[in-house]
C-alpha cells in the first residue's frame, strides 16, 4: 500500500508506526485534508466486527475509513483492486 500511494501520488501518509493516534487508536494511513483513513488488515488476526468497530470509532472524530483486507491485498491484480477501492471510497 505504501508503494501504491507513492506510485500514484495519493495524498496519504503512513502513520501506522504510532506517530498519530485518535483516542487510543492508531490508523495505518491518513489523508489529513479529506479526513479519510486507510486501514489494512487480515481476517486471521482481527475479530469479525473489526471494520464496524474501527469505522464507528473514527467516525466520531469526523473520519471516514477505507478498509483494505487480505482478500483485496492478495492475489492477481491486487494493486489494481486496492487502487480502485481507495479512489472509489475516497469520494
Tab-separated table of N, CA and C in Angstrom:
chain	number	residue	atom	x	y	z
A	1	UNK	N	0.842	-1.195	0.000
A	1	UNK	CA	0.000	0.000	0.000
A	1	UNK	C	0.881	1.250	0.000
A	2	UNK	N	1.983	1.198	0.722
A	2	UNK	CA	2.907	2.343	0.729
A	2	UNK	C	3.401	2.624	-0.687
A	3	UNK	N	3.788	1.584	-1.406
A	3	UNK	CA	4.271	1.753	-2.779
A	3	UNK	C	3.166	2.265	-3.706
A	4	UNK	N	1.965	1.781	-3.525
A	4	UNK	CA	0.829	2.209	-4.330
A	4	UNK	C	0.561	3.702	-4.129
A	5	UNK	N	0.596	4.135	-2.902
A	5	UNK	CA	0.373	5.542	-2.573
A	5	UNK	C	1.447	6.413	-3.225
A	6	UNK	N	2.704	5.982	-3.124
A	6	UNK	CA	3.808	6.745	-3.715
A	6	UNK	C	3.726	6.749	-5.235
A	7	UNK	N	3.471	5.592	-5.835
A	7	UNK	CA	3.445	5.460	-7.291
A	7	UNK	C	2.368	6.325	-7.943
A	8	UNK	N	1.200	6.419	-7.283
A	8	UNK	CA	0.083	7.165	-7.864
A	8	UNK	C	-0.109	8.550	-7.233
A	9	UNK	N	0.813	8.950	-6.389
A	9	UNK	CA	0.762	10.287	-5.802
A	9	UNK	C	-0.478	10.549	-4.970
A	10	UNK	N	-0.948	9.517	-4.285
A	10	UNK	CA	-2.134	9.678	-3.441
A	10	UNK	C	-1.760	10.449	-2.181
A	11	UNK	N	-2.659	11.275	-1.720
A	11	UNK	CA	-2.380	12.174	-0.600
A	11	UNK	C	-2.599	11.480	0.758
A	12	UNK	N	-1.883	10.387	0.981
A	12	UNK	CA	-1.969	9.662	2.250
A	12	UNK	C	-0.597	9.573	2.875
A	13	UNK	N	-0.585	9.597	4.189
A	13	UNK	CA	0.649	9.485	4.950
A	13	UNK	C	0.567	8.228	5.794
A	14	UNK	N	1.651	7.459	5.813
A	14	UNK	CA	1.704	6.288	6.687
A	14	UNK	C	1.920	6.766	8.124
A	15	UNK	N	0.982	6.442	8.999
A	15	UNK	CA	1.091	6.820	10.410
A	15	UNK	C	0.967	5.594	11.311
A	16	UNK	N	0.974	4.409	10.696
A	16	UNK	CA	0.811	3.164	11.444
A	16	UNK	C	1.977	2.832	12.349
A	17	UNK	N	3.006	3.664	12.322
A	17	UNK	CA	4.160	3.464	13.182
A	17	UNK	C	3.968	4.096	14.561
A	18	UNK	N	2.773	4.627	14.814
A	18	UNK	CA	2.462	5.194	16.129
A	18	UNK	C	2.634	6.694	16.234
A	19	UNK	N	2.904	7.376	15.146
A	19	UNK	CA	3.113	8.825	15.230
A	19	UNK	C	1.815	9.629	15.304
A	20	UNK	N	0.669	8.989	15.024
A	20	UNK	CA	-0.610	9.699	15.060
A	20	UNK	C	-1.677	8.785	15.652
A	21	UNK	N	-2.354	9.275	16.652
A	21	UNK	CA	-3.387	8.486	17.342
A	21	UNK	C	-4.690	9.279	17.382
A	22	UNK	N	-5.792	8.558	17.337
A	22	UNK	CA	-7.109	9.155	17.502
A	22	UNK	C	-7.762	8.416	18.663
A	23	UNK	N	-7.729	9.043	19.819
A	23	UNK	CA	-8.289	8.465	21.041
A	23	UNK	C	-7.893	6.992	21.227
A	24	UNK	N	-6.615	6.778	21.402
A	24	UNK	CA	-6.045	5.454	21.693
A	24	UNK	C	-6.108	4.469	20.532
A	25	UNK	N	-6.363	4.937	19.326
A	25	UNK	CA	-6.360	4.068	18.152
A	25	UNK	C	-5.405	4.646	17.109
A	26	UNK	N	-4.557	3.816	16.578
A	26	UNK	CA	-3.551	4.229	15.608
A	26	UNK	C	-3.937	3.728	14.212
A	27	UNK	N	-4.382	4.627	13.323
A	27	UNK	CA	-4.716	4.197	11.964
A	27	UNK	C	-3.444	3.858	11.178
A	28	UNK	N	-3.615	3.215	10.022
A	28	UNK	CA	-2.468	2.859	9.192
A	28	UNK	C	-2.032	4.011	8.285
A	29	UNK	N	-2.973	4.559	7.532
A	29	UNK	CA	-2.693	5.665	6.606
A	29	UNK	C	-3.777	6.714	6.784
A	30	UNK	N	-3.412	7.976	6.530
A	30	UNK	CA	-4.413	9.026	6.697
A	30	UNK	C	-4.224	10.121	5.646
A	31	UNK	N	-5.359	10.626	5.158
A	31	UNK	CA	-5.395	11.797	4.305
A	31	UNK	C	-5.959	12.902	5.199
A	32	UNK	N	-5.086	13.768	5.659
A	32	UNK	CA	-5.495	14.794	6.612
A	32	UNK	C	-6.434	15.817	5.984
A	33	UNK	N	-6.262	16.114	4.696
A	33	UNK	CA	-7.111	17.103	4.025
A	33	UNK	C	-8.561	16.643	3.921
A	34	UNK	N	-8.762	15.392	3.515
A	34	UNK	CA	-10.112	14.862	3.314
A	34	UNK	C	-10.649	14.109	4.520
A	35	UNK	N	-9.806	13.950	5.556
A	35	UNK	CA	-10.168	13.201	6.769
A	35	UNK	C	-10.622	11.778	6.423
A	36	UNK	N	-9.769	11.111	5.640
A	36	UNK	CA	-10.023	9.736	5.249
A	36	UNK	C	-8.869	8.874	5.752
A	37	UNK	N	-9.204	7.728	6.300
A	37	UNK	CA	-8.226	6.780	6.836
A	37	UNK	C	-8.252	5.523	5.980
A	38	UNK	N	-7.083	4.935	5.762
A	38	UNK	CA	-6.990	3.615	5.143
A	38	UNK	C	-6.496	2.656	6.214
A	39	UNK	N	-7.256	1.603	6.424
A	39	UNK	CA	-6.883	0.552	7.367
A	39	UNK	C	-6.618	-0.726	6.583
A	40	UNK	N	-5.494	-1.376	6.838
A	40	UNK	CA	-5.178	-2.668	6.230
A	40	UNK	C	-5.222	-3.720	7.327
A	41	UNK	N	-5.737	-4.891	6.974
A	41	UNK	CA	-5.819	-5.933	7.997
A	41	UNK	C	-6.048	-7.303	7.385
A	42	UNK	N	-5.846	-8.308	8.212
A	42	UNK	CA	-6.069	-9.698	7.833
A	42	UNK	C	-7.219	-10.257	8.668
A	43	UNK	N	-8.089	-11.006	8.040
A	43	UNK	CA	-9.200	-11.625	8.770
A	43	UNK	C	-8.702	-12.613	9.815
A	44	UNK	N	-7.538	-13.189	9.587
A	44	UNK	CA	-6.981	-14.156	10.525
A	44	UNK	C	-6.649	-13.505	11.864
A	45	UNK	N	-6.105	-12.293	11.838
A	45	UNK	CA	-5.631	-11.637	13.054
A	45	UNK	C	-6.652	-10.712	13.712
A	46	UNK	N	-7.688	-10.331	13.020
A	46	UNK	CA	-8.649	-9.375	13.581
A	46	UNK	C	-10.025	-10.014	13.730
A	47	UNK	N	-10.713	-9.587	14.774
A	47	UNK	CA	-12.024	-10.175	15.051
A	47	UNK	C	-13.052	-9.803	13.987
A	48	UNK	N	-14.138	-10.512	14.016
A	48	UNK	CA	-15.157	-10.433	12.966
A	48	UNK	C	-15.714	-9.023	12.752
A	49	UNK	N	-15.929	-8.272	13.803
A	49	UNK	CA	-16.528	-6.938	13.665
A	49	UNK	C	-15.473	-5.826	13.668
A	50	UNK	N	-14.270	-6.132	13.235
A	50	UNK	CA	-13.161	-5.175	13.215
A	50	UNK	C	-13.519	-3.909	12.431
A	51	UNK	N	-14.029	-4.082	11.227
A	51	UNK	CA	-14.365	-2.924	10.389
A	51	UNK	C	-15.423	-2.046	11.044
A	52	UNK	N	-16.435	-2.657	11.581
A	52	UNK	CA	-17.516	-1.896	12.222
A	52	UNK	C	-16.986	-1.098	13.416
A	53	UNK	N	-16.208	-1.730	14.268
A	53	UNK	CA	-15.679	-1.050	15.455
A	53	UNK	C	-14.762	0.110	15.078
A	54	UNK	N	-13.825	-0.137	14.153
A	54	UNK	CA	-12.882	0.905	13.760
A	54	UNK	C	-13.608	2.060	13.059
A	55	UNK	N	-14.531	1.726	12.197
A	55	UNK	CA	-15.274	2.741	11.461
A	55	UNK	C	-16.073	3.639	12.408
A	56	UNK	N	-16.775	3.040	13.340
A	56	UNK	CA	-17.564	3.813	14.315
A	56	UNK	C	-16.669	4.701	15.181
A	57	UNK	N	-15.537	4.178	15.580
A	57	UNK	CA	-14.616	4.954	16.418
A	57	UNK	C	-14.114	6.199	15.671
A	58	UNK	N	-13.596	6.010	14.469
A	58	UNK	CA	-13.034	7.128	13.722
A	58	UNK	C	-14.113	8.099	13.244
A	59	UNK	N	-15.308	7.592	12.990
A	59	UNK	CA	-16.427	8.436	12.563
A	59	UNK	C	-16.750	9.497	13.623
A	60	UNK	N	-16.611	9.142	14.895
A	60	UNK	CA	-16.865	10.092	15.989
A	60	UNK	C	-15.964	11.318	15.886
A	61	UNK	N	-14.838	11.184	15.214
A	61	UNK	CA	-13.875	12.266	15.093
A	61	UNK	C	-13.854	12.866	13.678
A	62	UNK	N	-14.865	12.517	12.888
A	62	UNK	CA	-15.023	13.116	11.573
A	62	UNK	C	-14.282	12.427	10.440
A	63	UNK	N	-13.776	11.220	10.679
A	63	UNK	CA	-13.029	10.489	9.660
A	63	UNK	C	-13.869	9.383	9.040
A	64	UNK	N	-13.702	9.204	7.734
A	64	UNK	CA	-14.263	8.025	7.084
A	64	UNK	C	-13.114	7.039	6.888
A	65	UNK	N	-13.461	5.767	6.735
A	65	UNK	CA	-12.433	4.726	6.684
A	65	UNK	C	-12.589	3.860	5.439
A	66	UNK	N	-11.465	3.608	4.782
A	66	UNK	CA	-11.378	2.669	3.671
A	66	UNK	C	-10.655	1.444	4.212
A	67	UNK	N	-11.268	0.285	4.093
A	67	UNK	CA	-10.647	-0.945	4.575
A	67	UNK	C	-10.098	-1.749	3.409
A	68	UNK	N	-8.839	-2.121	3.524
A	68	UNK	CA	-8.191	-2.992	2.553
A	68	UNK	C	-7.794	-4.260	3.297
A	69	UNK	N	-8.568	-5.310	3.085
A	69	UNK	CA	-8.300	-6.551	3.808
A	69	UNK	C	-7.452	-7.499	2.964
A	70	UNK	N	-7.138	-8.641	3.549
A	70	UNK	CA	-6.286	-9.611	2.870
A	70	UNK	C	-6.915	-10.140	1.584
A	71	UNK	N	-8.210	-10.093	1.463
A	71	UNK	CA	-8.864	-10.535	0.224
A	71	UNK	C	-8.569	-9.577	-0.929
A	72	UNK	N	-8.442	-8.304	-0.616
A	72	UNK	CA	-8.132	-7.293	-1.626
A	72	UNK	C	-6.627	-7.252	-1.900
A	73	UNK	N	-5.826	-7.402	-0.864
A	73	UNK	CA	-4.390	-7.193	-0.985
A	73	UNK	C	-3.591	-8.414	-1.444
A	74	UNK	N	-4.251	-9.537	-1.631
A	74	UNK	CA	-3.561	-10.738	-2.091
A	74	UNK	C	-4.025	-11.104	-3.491
A	75	UNK	N	-3.160	-11.783	-4.208
A	75	UNK	CA	-3.554	-12.350	-5.486
A	75	UNK	C	-3.315	-11.456	-6.675
A	76	UNK	N	-3.795	-11.958	-7.788
A	76	UNK	CA	-3.617	-11.287	-9.068
A	76	UNK	C	-4.319	-9.924	-9.071
A	77	UNK	N	-3.642	-8.936	-9.600
A	77	UNK	CA	-4.170	-7.566	-9.723
A	77	UNK	C	-4.527	-6.931	-8.386
A	78	UNK	N	-3.851	-7.312	-7.320
A	78	UNK	CA	-4.163	-6.747	-6.005
A	78	UNK	C	-3.943	-5.236	-5.978
A	79	UNK	N	-2.901	-4.750	-6.673
A	79	UNK	CA	-2.648	-3.318	-6.698
A	79	UNK	C	-3.810	-2.587	-7.354
A	80	UNK	N	-4.373	-3.170	-8.412
A	80	UNK	CA	-5.499	-2.542	-9.101
A	80	UNK	C	-6.738	-2.529	-8.199
A	81	UNK	N	-7.005	-3.642	-7.530
A	81	UNK	CA	-8.167	-3.715	-6.636
A	81	UNK	C	-8.038	-2.707	-5.495
A	82	UNK	N	-6.841	-2.586	-4.945
A	82	UNK	CA	-6.628	-1.637	-3.843
A	82	UNK	C	-6.788	-0.198	-4.328
A	83	UNK	N	-6.197	0.120	-5.469
A	83	UNK	CA	-6.311	1.470	-6.021
A	83	UNK	C	-7.762	1.819	-6.331
A	84	UNK	N	-8.472	0.881	-6.913
A	84	UNK	CA	-9.887	1.087	-7.233
A	84	UNK	C	-10.697	1.343	-5.952
A	85	UNK	N	-10.443	0.575	-4.929
A	85	UNK	CA	-11.142	0.737	-3.648
A	85	UNK	C	-10.861	2.110	-3.040
A	86	UNK	N	-9.608	2.532	-3.062
A	86	UNK	CA	-9.241	3.827	-2.493
A	86	UNK	C	-9.914	4.969	-3.264
A	87	UNK	N	-9.804	4.937	-4.572
A	87	UNK	CA	-10.369	6.023	-5.393
A	87	UNK	C	-11.893	6.073	-5.327
A	88	UNK	N	-12.526	4.914	-5.297
A	88	UNK	CA	-13.987	4.869	-5.245
A	88	UNK	C	-14.502	5.313	-3.871
A	89	UNK	N	-13.905	4.830	-2.815
A	89	UNK	CA	-14.382	5.134	-1.458
A	89	UNK	C	-14.013	6.525	-0.988
A	90	UNK	N	-12.972	7.079	-1.550
A	90	UNK	CA	-12.483	8.397	-1.117
A	90	UNK	C	-13.467	9.520	-1.443
A	91	UNK	N	-14.299	9.321	-2.441
A	91	UNK	CA	-15.210	10.376	-2.896
A	91	UNK	C	-16.328	10.659	-1.940
